[in-house]
Amino acid sequence: MEEIINIKTSEPTKILKENILEELLDKSICLLGKSHSHYMNILQDLKLRLLEQRFHLAILGQFKRGKSTLINALLGESILPSAIIPVTAIPTFISYSKHVSVYVSFLNGKDPLNIDIQNKDQIRDILNNYVTENKNPNNNLGVSKVEVFYPVEFLSNGIVIIDTPGIGSTHRHNTETTLNFLAQCDAALIVLSIDPPPTEVEIEFFKEVCLKVSRIFFILNKIDYISPDERNVAEEFIYKVLREKAGIKEPIKLFSLSARLGLEAKKINDLQKLKESGLYDLEEFLKQFIAQDKASTLFDAIIKKAVNALQNIRLELELSIKALKMPIGEIESKLKLFKQKTAEMESRKDSIRDMIAGDHNRLLEFLEKECLGLKEKAYSHFKKVVETKISNSRAIPSYQDIHDMIAEEVPVFFEHELGNLQQTINKKLIGIIEKHCKILDEFLEYIRNSAEDIFEVPHISNNSIGKIELKRKPYWITGKWSTSEIPISGAFLDIFFPLSLRKKRITKRLNEHLEQLILENIEHIRYSILQNIEDTFTHFNSEIDKWIKESISLTQDAVEWAIEKKKHKVNEVSDEINKLEKTNKELINLIVELEKIKEI
Ligand SMILES: Nc1nc2c(ncn2[C@@H]2O[C@H](COP(=O)(O)OP(=O)(O)OP(=O)(O)O)[C@@H](O)[C@H]2O)c(=O)[nH]1
Ligand SMILES: [Mg+2]
């Protein structure tokens, strides 16, 4: 009784489209050559992004459900450590490369390790050393992330699989860290297993996950433990739990499989066994799903940007042709007029910048306000936690006990708040950028129209700069929350006070400590979000300057070039006109073909 999610685009079509796009980009780059090096670089960048596009697929679930084994099965090799005790403690990113290597990044700016791998056993040893709770307890080595580059066909289409620490294992805050991480991924596979059935912790986790990502698929692992009849019962049960307990309303896609049998089948290259294991269906589904997803987002953006670049060159060519054909006096006076017009545009440019600066400042004010609110919220939360602990204990708990309790609660609370605030700010950022992209589009259109009107060249169809991408590589933040020790100077005097006064003294000392601790952690949240805002605006402002400058200089350069030709190389003028007209025709064809790809 699987529910079906329609996949509209098939994998072969996607590959075909990608190949055509790559070919057209190559043709455009060739056509432009060195004479338009600026646009050639833009197109080369687009091609690189097309080839490098990534799809981040996170594998999540409670500890010991078989996440790492499932990834090994997808890779066809036992690369990631798996065992009967909780294993994975650090997220591991696995992506395609012809050569096998492992890259280990550390917290606190320590130099990363880049290890070339000679044989596969070596990868297992390295991963064992860095990502497992056993060899790297409490992340004593300060690892932030491990990346494995591995030559397997399944990854060759740009999929990055991410193995994550199990939720509900030793560290409660893993759940919050996982949720924050998840919001940055493209899709997630949640691994459940036959043995044991979903726990309360898992169900709570599913609820939260559904709020953060829309593309989640479920895996019911370890079906080798049961018969086919029992499997139907188990599936019905899982659907019921997901619907009724986790409250999932959307269609649920569930794959029952045995990662262990799938891995064995891959190792002996047995397709029949692979199908029986259930892994085959999952792989086919993922390939199609990822192809469709990538096709619909980045792909369209690349086409749009390529068309935009080619249209700009067309305008430049049209201007040069027109200028070459015009009497020199007339073209010079038109150029003068255009320069006057662009000088007038300065004030409009300034007002766009002012509007952006205004939104930038308002967003920073919003962040400050949210942090203030968060301070109040954190203070009353932790005060309650500490007071409950003190009033519930018959004997007064030791400072160490209280510190341990706070240290456990700090990452859970702040991780959650960081995730929420990040999500709110990102939404606002995207809104601001989109709004200004529209305004800017209108302005660039105005510059183009002015050039077209003044020089009387044919109108070239509208195009827009498209969306600026805010998406970054997903990052997993580990071990950064402040849980400093409670200062206990003077605490020895406590014992001389009666119990009620003693409790008061302790509560007062703790409140002071909490205040400090909350300030430090909120500053951490504030700083990391502030960095994101500043980076985005810096990047956006510099892009804007570039776009405006390009649009203006494009016209001036094209006309000035023609004036030079007419003044100093009169005999080459008619050859130049022919050459430019030929290139212009070829550009029109390329634009038509690029736009046709969308319809395939
Ligand atoms: N029978 C059976 N056992 C499996 C299957 N998949 C995984 N296991 C076993 O389950 C145990 C846990 O597997 P792991 O892959 O380490 O699980 P994990 O979810 O990555 O665990 P953590 O990293 O600790 O969160 C190991 O002993 C695996 O051999 C399966 O399909 N069938
Ligand atoms: Mg694991």
PDB file of N, CA, C and O in Angstrom, residues 2 194 220 223 226-236 256-257 276 278:
ATOM      1  N   GLU A   2       1.876   1.254  -0.870  1.00  0.00           N
ATOM      2  CA  GLU A   2       2.715   2.436  -0.938  1.00  0.00           C
ATOM      3  C   GLU A   2       1.994   3.591  -1.608  1.00  0.00           C
ATOM      4  O   GLU A   2       1.271   3.393  -2.576  1.00  0.00           O
ATOM      5  N   ILE A 194      12.674  -2.490  11.859  1.00  0.00           N
ATOM      6  CA  ILE A 194      11.698  -3.457  12.359  1.00  0.00           C
ATOM      7  C   ILE A 194      11.912  -3.653  13.852  1.00  0.00           C
ATOM      8  O   ILE A 194      10.975  -3.807  14.618  1.00  0.00           O
ATOM      9  N   LEU A 220      12.133   1.594   6.076  1.00  0.00           N
ATOM     10  CA  LEU A 220      11.928   0.598   7.136  1.00  0.00           C
ATOM     11  C   LEU A 220      13.004  -0.458   6.928  1.00  0.00           C
ATOM     12  O   LEU A 220      12.927  -1.266   5.988  1.00  0.00           O
ATOM     13  N   ILE A 223      14.446  -5.641   7.177  1.00  0.00           N
ATOM     14  CA  ILE A 223      13.301  -6.528   6.954  1.00  0.00           C
ATOM     15  C   ILE A 223      13.732  -7.990   6.805  1.00  0.00           C
ATOM     16  O   ILE A 223      12.884  -8.876   6.719  1.00  0.00           O
ATOM     17  N   ILE A 226      12.202 -10.521   9.233  1.00  0.00           N
ATOM     18  CA  ILE A 226      10.799 -10.963   9.241  1.00  0.00           C
ATOM     19  C   ILE A 226      10.369 -11.582   7.907  1.00  0.00           C
ATOM     20  O   ILE A 226      11.052 -11.430   6.898  1.00  0.00           O
ATOM     21  N   SER A 227       9.209 -12.248   7.928  1.00  0.00           N
ATOM     22  CA  SER A 227       8.691 -12.881   6.711  1.00  0.00           C
ATOM     23  C   SER A 227       7.924 -11.836   5.895  1.00  0.00           C
ATOM     24  O   SER A 227       7.539 -10.790   6.432  1.00  0.00           O
ATOM     25  N   PRO A 228       7.640 -12.143   4.599  1.00  0.00           N
ATOM     26  CA  PRO A 228       6.890 -11.171   3.771  1.00  0.00           C
ATOM     27  C   PRO A 228       5.540 -10.789   4.383  1.00  0.00           C
ATOM     28  O   PRO A 228       5.120  -9.630   4.305  1.00  0.00           O
ATOM     29  N   ASP A 229       4.855 -11.763   5.010  1.00  0.00           N
ATOM     30  CA  ASP A 229       3.543 -11.437   5.624  1.00  0.00           C
ATOM     31  C   ASP A 229       3.720 -10.444   6.767  1.00  0.00           C
ATOM     32  O   ASP A 229       2.982  -9.460   6.881  1.00  0.00           O
ATOM     33  N   GLU A 230       4.690 -10.751   7.569  1.00  0.00           N
ATOM     34  CA  GLU A 230       4.946  -9.854   8.719  1.00  0.00           C
ATOM     35  C   GLU A 230       5.344  -8.452   8.228  1.00  0.00           C
ATOM     36  O   GLU A 230       5.066  -7.455   8.873  1.00  0.00           O
ATOM     37  N   ARG A 231       5.962  -8.415   7.072  1.00  0.00           N
ATOM     38  CA  ARG A 231       6.413  -7.136   6.517  1.00  0.00           C
ATOM     39  C   ARG A 231       5.207  -6.242   6.207  1.00  0.00           C
ATOM     40  O   ARG A 231       5.235  -5.040   6.490  1.00  0.00           O
ATOM     41  N   ASN A 232       4.145  -6.847   5.644  1.00  0.00           N
ATOM     42  CA  ASN A 232       2.941  -6.042   5.368  1.00  0.00           C
ATOM     43  C   ASN A 232       2.379  -5.459   6.655  1.00  0.00           C
ATOM     44  O   ASN A 232       1.985  -4.288   6.703  1.00  0.00           O
ATOM     45  N   VAL A 233       2.341  -6.296   7.682  1.00  0.00           N
ATOM     46  CA  VAL A 233       1.799  -5.834   8.963  1.00  0.00           C
ATOM     47  C   VAL A 233       2.668  -4.682   9.495  1.00  0.00           C
ATOM     48  O   VAL A 233       2.164  -3.652   9.950  1.00  0.00           O
ATOM     49  N   ALA A 234       3.990  -4.885   9.380  1.00  0.00           N
ATOM     50  CA  ALA A 234       4.909  -3.854   9.893  1.00  0.00           C
ATOM     51  C   ALA A 234       4.731  -2.536   9.142  1.00  0.00           C
ATOM     52  O   ALA A 234       4.718  -1.456   9.736  1.00  0.00           O
ATOM     53  N   GLU A 235       4.561  -2.621   7.821  1.00  0.00           N
ATOM     54  CA  GLU A 235       4.384  -1.402   7.023  1.00  0.00           C
ATOM     55  C   GLU A 235       3.107  -0.666   7.420  1.00  0.00           C
ATOM     56  O   GLU A 235       3.110   0.552   7.604  1.00  0.00           O
ATOM     57  N   GLU A 236       2.019  -1.459   7.561  1.00  0.00           N
ATOM     58  CA  GLU A 236       0.739  -0.854   7.978  1.00  0.00           C
ATOM     59  C   GLU A 236       0.932  -0.115   9.300  1.00  0.00           C
ATOM     60  O   GLU A 236       0.432   0.993   9.499  1.00  0.00           O
ATOM     61  N   SER A 256      10.623  -0.378   2.257  1.00  0.00           N
ATOM     62  CA  SER A 256      11.045  -1.445   3.167  1.00  0.00           C
ATOM     63  C   SER A 256      12.248  -2.114   2.528  1.00  0.00           C
ATOM     64  O   SER A 256      12.207  -2.453   1.347  1.00  0.00           O
ATOM     65  N   LEU A 257      13.268  -2.297   3.307  1.00  0.00           N
ATOM     66  CA  LEU A 257      14.454  -2.937   2.727  1.00  0.00           C
ATOM     67  C   LEU A 257      15.357  -3.534   3.789  1.00  0.00           C
ATOM     68  O   LEU A 257      15.148  -3.333   4.994  1.00  0.00           O
ATOM     69  N   GLU A 276      15.587  -8.161  -4.371  1.00  0.00           N
ATOM     70  CA  GLU A 276      14.913  -8.779  -3.217  1.00  0.00           C
ATOM     71  C   GLU A 276      15.181  -7.989  -1.926  1.00  0.00           C
ATOM     72  O   GLU A 276      14.345  -7.940  -1.037  1.00  0.00           O
ATOM     73  N   GLY A 278      15.280  -4.909  -1.578  1.00  0.00           N
ATOM     74  CA  GLY A 278      14.500  -3.660  -1.533  1.00  0.00           C
ATOM     75  C   GLY A 278      15.354  -2.443  -1.839  1.00  0.00           C
ATOM     76  O   GLY A 278      14.833  -1.346  -2.047  1.00  0.00           O
TER      77      GLY A 278
END
